[in-house]
Amino acid sequence: MSASSPKARRRVVTGHVAGKSVVLSDTALDPYLFRAVPGFEHTYVWKTAGGGEADPAQVDAALPRSALPPPGGSLVQFVTFPPAARRGQGTGDAQAAVAEYRTRLPGLAETFEHDGSEMHVTHTIDYAFVLDGEVQLELDDGATTALSAGDIVVQQATRHGWRNRSELPATIAFFMLDAGGAP
């Protein structure tokens, strides 16, 4: 993903028609570009409920009711984190940023702590694949783990925050599975 323009991702969905494997849909997924936080991008890819097949019409419809997987379900999304220096070039309107997060990321936005730290915890098992750039994962004790393209984090419902202290954007593909309640 370039620092100047977002890259549309392509989602190819397979399934069965008359007992044969077929491509059910082949769709470009344009990232949502946050207005209040320049360079922050988000793309919903797929969501299932209870491990069953998702309905593409539901996935492509208006924003989901939650940016977290439903009970027994899964959610796949891409997030591009801008460099910390670029995030500071936002609108400066913290309330507008919060409102935008809540509109785009319902359910997830409410898990963020209110102290501005961006620390949060979700009751999910997340497989986070760093696709490009460099990012740091911060946990409870304040220690950070540096990650770069090709690294994978298995997040087990732990309190955490993502930090991009580099000069370039960092993109992560998140595969989230419902972990069934409190950690």
XYZ file of N, CA and C in Angstrom:
549
model
N 0.838 -1.161 0.000
C 0.000 0.000 0.000
C 0.889 1.231 0.000
N 0.627 2.164 -0.864
C 1.474 3.343 -0.929
C 1.021 4.378 0.074
N 1.941 5.267 0.417
C 1.610 6.302 1.382
C 0.709 7.357 0.758
N 0.642 7.427 -0.573
C -0.113 8.494 -1.213
C -1.556 8.130 -1.522
N -1.828 6.900 -1.868
C -3.209 6.553 -2.202
C -3.522 5.145 -1.724
N -4.755 4.960 -1.248
C -5.125 3.634 -0.756
C -5.286 2.653 -1.902
N -5.017 1.406 -1.609
C -5.135 0.358 -2.613
C -6.422 -0.418 -2.372
N -7.236 -0.499 -3.407
C -8.427 -1.337 -3.308
C -7.962 -2.790 -3.245
N -8.586 -3.550 -2.414
C -8.288 -4.972 -2.313
C -9.352 -5.717 -3.093
N -9.043 -6.898 -3.484
C -9.968 -7.725 -4.255
C -10.388 -8.906 -3.406
N -11.696 -9.148 -3.354
C -12.230 -10.289 -2.617
C -12.893 -11.230 -3.607
N -12.366 -12.449 -3.679
C -12.935 -13.493 -4.530
C -13.573 -14.518 -3.597
N -14.869 -14.758 -3.785
C -15.618 -15.669 -2.921
C -16.034 -16.883 -3.737
N -15.700 -18.060 -3.238
C -16.098 -19.297 -3.905
C -17.254 -19.941 -3.158
N -17.918 -20.839 -3.824
C -19.021 -21.570 -3.228
C -19.427 -22.690 -4.153
N -20.663 -23.134 -4.034
C -21.144 -24.252 -4.843
C -22.423 -23.860 -5.574
N -22.499 -24.269 -6.819
C -23.723 -24.145 -7.616
C -23.903 -25.483 -8.317
N -25.033 -26.101 -8.092
C -25.342 -27.402 -8.683
C -24.231 -28.413 -8.405
N -23.690 -28.371 -7.183
C -22.683 -29.342 -6.773
C -21.284 -29.081 -7.305
N -21.071 -27.967 -7.985
C -19.745 -27.637 -8.538
C -19.181 -26.406 -7.843
N -17.852 -26.391 -7.666
C -17.175 -25.222 -7.119
C -17.188 -24.107 -8.150
N -17.597 -22.935 -7.709
C -17.651 -21.777 -8.614
C -17.234 -20.520 -7.849
N -16.891 -19.478 -8.592
C -16.682 -18.162 -8.021
C -18.055 -17.508 -7.920
N -18.464 -17.209 -6.702
C -19.762 -16.581 -6.475
C -19.711 -15.072 -6.669
N -18.577 -14.472 -6.298
C -18.422 -13.033 -6.501
C -16.942 -12.691 -6.580
N -16.671 -11.603 -7.272
C -15.311 -11.086 -7.437
C -15.456 -9.573 -7.345
N -15.069 -9.025 -6.197
C -15.407 -7.646 -5.879
C -14.187 -6.856 -5.429
N -14.093 -5.607 -5.869
C -13.085 -4.689 -5.336
C -13.587 -4.159 -4.003
N -12.706 -4.111 -3.025
C -13.042 -3.585 -1.700
C -12.235 -2.311 -1.476
N -12.868 -1.189 -1.632
C -12.187 0.082 -1.414
C -12.098 0.371 0.075
N -10.927 0.783 0.550
C -10.804 1.081 1.976
C -11.576 2.351 2.341
N -12.039 2.384 3.574
C -12.643 3.594 4.123
C -11.504 4.459 4.644
N -11.467 5.712 4.243
C -10.425 6.643 4.667
C -10.990 7.548 5.767
N -10.436 7.442 6.939
C -10.917 8.268 8.044
C -10.598 9.737 7.764
N -11.572 10.597 7.962
C -11.385 12.036 7.758
C -10.684 12.667 8.953
N -11.038 12.244 10.149
C -10.496 12.853 11.358
C -9.086 12.369 11.688
N -8.670 11.256 11.090
C -7.337 10.699 11.347
C -6.701 10.378 9.991
N -6.003 11.338 9.381
C -5.430 11.119 8.047
C -4.528 9.888 7.997
N -4.717 9.085 6.955
C -3.895 7.903 6.757
C -4.432 6.650 7.417
N -5.427 6.790 8.304
C -6.020 5.617 8.943
C -7.067 5.067 7.989
N -6.897 3.806 7.602
C -7.788 3.173 6.634
C -8.345 1.879 7.212
N -9.567 1.549 6.797
C -10.211 0.346 7.290
C -11.029 -0.283 6.176
N -10.943 -1.609 6.056
C -11.707 -2.341 5.055
C -12.311 -3.588 5.676
N -13.638 -3.689 5.634
C -14.298 -4.938 6.017
C -14.152 -5.910 4.862
N -13.839 -7.170 5.162
C -13.679 -8.182 4.125
C -14.806 -9.207 4.180
N -15.024 -9.792 5.372
C -15.999 -10.894 5.462
C -16.405 -11.097 6.907
N -17.614 -11.538 7.110
C -18.113 -11.812 8.450
C -19.005 -13.036 8.387
N -18.834 -13.952 9.346
C -19.708 -15.119 9.448
C -20.310 -15.162 10.843
N -21.447 -15.803 10.937
C -22.104 -15.998 12.236
C -22.143 -17.484 12.525
N -21.666 -17.881 13.676
C -21.740 -19.273 14.099
C -21.024 -20.255 13.205
N -19.978 -19.800 12.496
C -19.177 -20.688 11.674
C -19.788 -21.035 10.329
N -20.986 -20.555 10.041
C -21.624 -20.854 8.763
C -21.171 -19.926 7.668
N -21.651 -20.188 6.480
C -21.307 -19.336 5.348
C -21.982 -17.992 5.485
N -21.285 -16.949 5.058
C -21.853 -15.606 5.078
C -22.614 -15.354 3.790
N -23.523 -14.440 3.866
C -24.285 -14.010 2.702
C -23.580 -12.782 2.135
N -23.040 -12.858 0.898
C -22.322 -11.703 0.339
C -23.162 -10.433 0.344
N -24.450 -10.532 0.166
C -25.292 -9.339 0.176
C -25.243 -8.673 1.550
N -25.175 -9.465 2.612
C -25.079 -8.906 3.955
C -23.706 -8.292 4.202
N -22.668 -8.940 3.696
C -21.313 -8.441 3.891
C -21.144 -7.110 3.178
N -21.705 -6.983 1.992
C -21.523 -5.787 1.198
C -22.554 -4.707 1.494
N -23.511 -5.009 2.352
C -24.546 -4.026 2.675
C -23.942 -2.924 3.537
N -24.796 -2.127 4.109
C -24.343 -1.051 4.982
C -23.427 -1.619 6.069
N -22.793 -0.724 6.791
C -21.847 -1.155 7.819
C -22.478 -2.189 8.747
N -21.673 -3.159 9.170
C -22.212 -4.151 10.103
C -22.581 -3.504 11.433
N -23.419 -4.197 12.169
C -23.819 -3.700 13.486
C -22.654 -3.682 14.457
N -21.637 -4.482 14.181
C -20.478 -4.527 15.058
C -19.221 -4.851 14.258
N -18.122 -4.215 14.639
C -16.821 -4.510 14.051
C -16.137 -5.636 14.815
N -16.930 -6.374 15.571
C -16.463 -7.563 16.271
C -17.258 -8.750 15.747
N -16.683 -9.943 15.784
C -17.432 -11.103 15.299
C -18.613 -11.409 16.218
N -19.699 -11.935 15.637
C -20.846 -12.332 16.454
C -20.513 -13.617 17.225
N -21.341 -13.981 18.204
C -21.084 -15.214 18.958
C -20.856 -16.408 18.027
N -19.732 -17.084 18.221
C -19.391 -18.241 17.407
C -18.958 -17.893 16.000
N -18.812 -16.601 15.694
C -18.524 -16.170 14.328
C -17.105 -15.675 14.124
N -16.899 -15.111 12.950
C -15.589 -14.593 12.582
C -15.753 -13.277 11.831
N -14.673 -12.510 11.772
C -14.649 -11.249 11.039
C -13.247 -11.062 10.493
N -13.155 -10.660 9.236
C -11.865 -10.370 8.609
C -11.887 -8.908 8.179
N -10.812 -8.201 8.518
C -10.713 -6.797 8.135
C -9.254 -6.401 7.977
N -9.028 -5.385 7.148
C -7.707 -4.790 6.977
C -7.705 -3.444 7.671
N -6.588 -3.129 8.337
C -6.417 -1.821 8.941
C -5.046 -1.301 8.552
N -5.007 -0.054 8.072
C -3.741 0.616 7.819
C -3.564 1.699 8.872
N -2.477 1.585 9.621
C -2.145 2.544 10.665
C -1.164 3.566 10.098
N -1.513 4.839 10.119
C -0.574 5.845 9.629
C 0.555 6.041 10.637
N 1.670 6.618 10.197
C 2.725 6.943 11.162
C 2.171 7.884 12.230
N 2.684 7.771 13.445
C 2.196 8.597 14.551
C 2.285 10.082 14.212
N 3.340 10.491 13.531
C 3.494 11.901 13.184
C 2.367 12.368 12.266
N 1.919 11.517 11.374
C 0.852 11.897 10.445
C -0.505 11.952 11.144
N -0.697 11.082 12.116
C -1.973 11.082 12.859
C -2.187 12.418 13.539
N -1.113 13.067 13.943
C -1.211 14.366 14.590
C -1.666 15.466 13.649
N -1.730 15.182 12.355
C -2.158 16.172 11.365
C -3.655 16.101 11.107
N -4.381 15.432 11.989
C -5.825 15.286 11.827
C -6.556 16.591 12.046
N -7.851 16.488 12.146
C -8.694 17.674 12.287
C -8.491 18.356 13.631
N -7.918 17.637 14.587
C -7.746 18.193 15.910
C -9.024 18.147 16.732
N -10.074 17.634 16.138
C -11.365 17.542 16.806
C -11.522 16.119 17.339
N -11.179 15.945 18.624
C -11.216 14.610 19.222
C -12.621 14.028 19.196
N -13.631 14.856 19.392
C -15.006 14.349 19.386
C -15.407 13.859 17.999
N -14.936 14.545 16.954
C -15.227 14.103 15.586
C -14.551 12.761 15.321
N -13.330 12.593 15.824
C -12.624 11.322 15.645
C -13.361 10.197 16.361
N -13.805 10.448 17.594
C -14.540 9.430 18.353
C -15.828 9.066 17.622
N -16.545 10.063 17.131
C -17.799 9.811 16.414
C -17.548 8.994 15.155
N -16.460 9.308 14.446
C -16.146 8.565 13.227
C -15.787 7.118 13.550
N -15.000 6.901 14.603
C -14.671 5.544 15.031
C -15.946 4.773 15.378
N -16.833 5.409 16.130
C -18.061 4.719 16.549
C -18.972 4.399 15.373
N -18.977 5.244 14.366
C -19.798 4.986 13.182
C -19.197 3.863 12.344
N -17.899 3.916 12.118
C -17.239 2.936 11.258
C -16.957 1.622 11.968
N -16.647 1.688 13.263
C -16.210 0.509 14.014
C -17.095 0.269 15.240
N -18.421 0.147 15.038
C -19.292 -0.040 16.194
C -18.938 -1.320 16.951
N -19.059 -1.272 18.253
C -18.701 -2.423 19.076
C -17.218 -2.394 19.428
N -16.369 -2.255 18.445
C -14.929 -2.181 18.674
C -14.552 -0.828 19.268
N -15.098 0.243 18.736
C -14.749 1.585 19.204
C -15.014 1.733 20.700
N -16.064 1.111 21.183
C -16.423 1.226 22.589
C -15.466 0.482 23.515
N -14.601 -0.365 22.973
C -13.652 -1.094 23.818
C -12.416 -0.271 24.137
N -12.226 0.846 23.431
C -11.034 1.667 23.650
C -11.152 2.444 24.958
N -10.045 2.477 25.692
C -10.024 3.209 26.953
C -10.148 4.701 26.668
N -10.718 5.429 27.595
C -11.036 6.841 27.392
C -9.889 7.790 27.714
N -8.691 7.265 27.937
C -7.563 8.114 28.299
C -6.705 8.518 27.099
N -7.136 8.158 25.878
C -6.379 8.510 24.678
C -5.240 7.564 24.361
N -5.062 6.526 25.167
C -3.946 5.593 24.972
C -4.175 4.622 23.815
N -5.412 4.501 23.376
C -5.817 3.539 22.346
C -5.640 2.090 22.794
N -5.458 1.900 24.084
C -5.420 0.543 24.627
C -6.853 0.024 24.662
N -7.000 -1.278 24.404
C -8.332 -1.881 24.380
C -8.218 -3.391 24.524
N -9.348 -4.011 24.815
C -9.402 -5.466 24.880
C -10.716 -5.905 24.250
N -10.639 -6.944 23.453
C -11.839 -7.539 22.858
C -11.880 -9.002 23.257
N -13.059 -9.560 23.329
C -13.220 -10.968 23.704
C -13.165 -11.813 22.443
N -11.985 -11.745 21.824
C -11.757 -12.445 20.562
C -10.373 -13.076 20.558
N -10.229 -14.058 19.698
C -8.903 -14.559 19.339
C -8.619 -13.942 17.978
N -7.540 -13.174 17.902
C -7.194 -12.476 16.666
C -5.905 -13.044 16.095
N -5.926 -13.290 14.808
C -4.714 -13.612 14.063
C -4.410 -12.357 13.271
N -3.347 -11.657 13.648
C -2.992 -10.385 13.026
C -1.750 -10.590 12.161
N -1.926 -10.478 10.846
C -0.849 -10.669 9.883
C -0.360 -9.300 9.418
N 0.884 -8.963 9.727
C 1.438 -7.687 9.281
C 1.779 -7.847 7.801
N 1.096 -7.067 6.967
C 1.276 -7.173 5.519
C 2.374 -6.263 5.000
N 2.450 -5.063 5.545
C 3.530 -4.152 5.152
C 3.773 -3.148 6.257
N 4.949 -2.545 6.218
C 5.316 -1.548 7.212
C 5.818 -2.160 8.499
N 5.957 -1.287 9.497
C 6.423 -1.686 10.822
C 5.445 -1.132 11.844
N 5.150 -1.931 12.848
C 4.211 -1.532 13.887
C 4.659 -2.166 15.192
N 4.276 -1.554 16.285
C 4.614 -2.103 17.590
C 3.340 -2.475 18.320
N 3.376 -3.594 19.000
C 2.281 -4.071 19.827
C 2.639 -3.761 21.276
N 1.783 -2.982 21.944
C 1.992 -2.654 23.351
C 1.005 -3.439 24.196
N 1.493 -4.003 25.308
C 0.641 -4.760 26.224
C 0.586 -4.065 27.582
N -0.076 -4.688 28.544
C -0.332 -4.106 29.861
C 0.870 -3.448 30.521
N 2.023 -4.098 30.470
C 3.176 -3.607 31.210
C 3.895 -2.452 30.516
N 3.386 -2.004 29.371
C 4.007 -0.904 28.641
C 5.111 -1.343 27.701
N 5.522 -2.605 27.794
C 6.548 -3.123 26.892
C 5.952 -3.246 25.495
N 6.792 -3.024 24.481
C 6.331 -3.147 23.102
C 7.133 -4.227 22.377
N 6.484 -4.832 21.409
C 7.114 -5.820 20.548
C 7.079 -5.271 19.131
N 8.259 -5.114 18.524
C 8.353 -4.592 17.162
C 7.965 -5.687 16.165
N 7.144 -5.313 15.202
C 6.676 -6.243 14.183
C 6.878 -5.635 12.808
N 7.104 -6.489 11.814
C 7.239 -6.011 10.442
C 6.575 -7.004 9.492
N 6.549 -6.648 8.220
C 5.875 -7.463 7.216
C 6.262 -8.929 7.342
N 5.250 -9.785 7.375
C 5.451 -11.223 7.489
C 5.275 -11.750 8.897
N 5.279 -10.858 9.888
C 5.085 -11.300 11.275
C 3.602 -11.546 11.538
N 3.332 -12.454 12.457
C 1.963 -12.827 12.819
C 1.829 -12.759 14.340
N 0.752 -12.138 14.803
C 0.457 -12.077 16.237
C -0.802 -12.904 16.480
N -0.761 -13.766 17.480
C -1.951 -14.475 17.931
C -2.360 -13.793 19.229
N -3.408 -13.020 19.142
C -3.870 -12.193 20.255
C -5.003 -12.926 20.966
N -4.813 -13.242 22.224
C -5.785 -14.051 22.970
C -6.541 -13.211 23.989
N -7.397 -12.317 23.503
C -8.257 -11.482 24.347
C -7.454 -10.702 25.384
N -6.290 -10.188 24.981
C -5.448 -9.428 25.896
C -5.581 -7.933 25.633
N -5.377 -7.139 26.673
C -5.396 -5.679 26.561
C -4.154 -5.270 25.769
N -4.369 -4.411 24.759
C -3.262 -4.059 23.879
C -3.530 -2.741 23.152
N -2.493 -2.259 22.478
C -2.582 -1.105 21.598
C -1.567 -1.261 20.480
N -1.897 -0.712 19.320
C -1.008 -0.771 18.161
C -0.356 0.594 17.992
N 0.965 0.627 17.757
C 1.728 1.868 17.624
C 2.536 1.835 16.336
N 2.385 2.846 15.531
C 3.217 2.967 14.336
C 4.144 4.157 14.545
N 5.359 3.867 14.950
C 6.351 4.913 15.210
C 7.311 5.075 14.034
N 7.013 4.417 12.933
C 7.872 4.511 11.756
C 7.464 5.720 10.918
N 8.082 5.865 9.764
C 7.789 6.976 8.844
C 6.754 6.588 7.792
N 6.404 5.289 7.711
C 5.507 4.803 6.662
C 4.281 4.128 7.262
N 3.195 4.039 6.491
C 2.014 3.323 6.978
C 2.322 1.840 7.216
N 1.530 1.211 8.064
C 1.640 -0.230 8.324
C 0.252 -0.831 8.190
N 0.147 -1.929 7.435
C -1.148 -2.572 7.212
C -1.161 -3.955 7.840
N -2.258 -4.232 8.552
C -2.446 -5.525 9.210
C -3.770 -6.115 8.745
N -3.769 -7.407 8.428
C -5.000 -8.153 8.167
C -5.367 -8.842 9.469
N -6.568 -8.542 9.968
C -7.053 -9.131 11.222
C -8.096 -10.195 10.925
N -7.867 -11.410 11.411
C -8.831 -12.508 11.361
C -9.288 -12.704 12.800
N -10.508 -12.279 13.096
C -11.005 -12.275 14.466
C -12.038 -13.376 14.658
N -11.880 -14.143 15.726
C -12.823 -15.197 16.074
C -13.408 -14.896 17.450
N -14.698 -15.071 17.603
C -15.329 -14.864 18.890
C -14.723 -15.819 19.914
N -14.355 -15.289 21.073
C -13.762 -16.116 22.124
C -14.768 -16.472 23.202
N -16.012 -16.063 23.026
C -17.067 -16.483 23.950
C -16.991 -15.896 25.334
N -17.136 -14.596 25.454
C -17.247 -13.994 26.777
C -15.960 -13.369 27.258
N -15.880 -13.167 28.550
C -14.753 -12.479 29.154
C -13.483 -13.304 29.073
N -12.330 -12.610 28.962
C -11.046 -13.326 28.912
C -10.719 -13.983 30.229
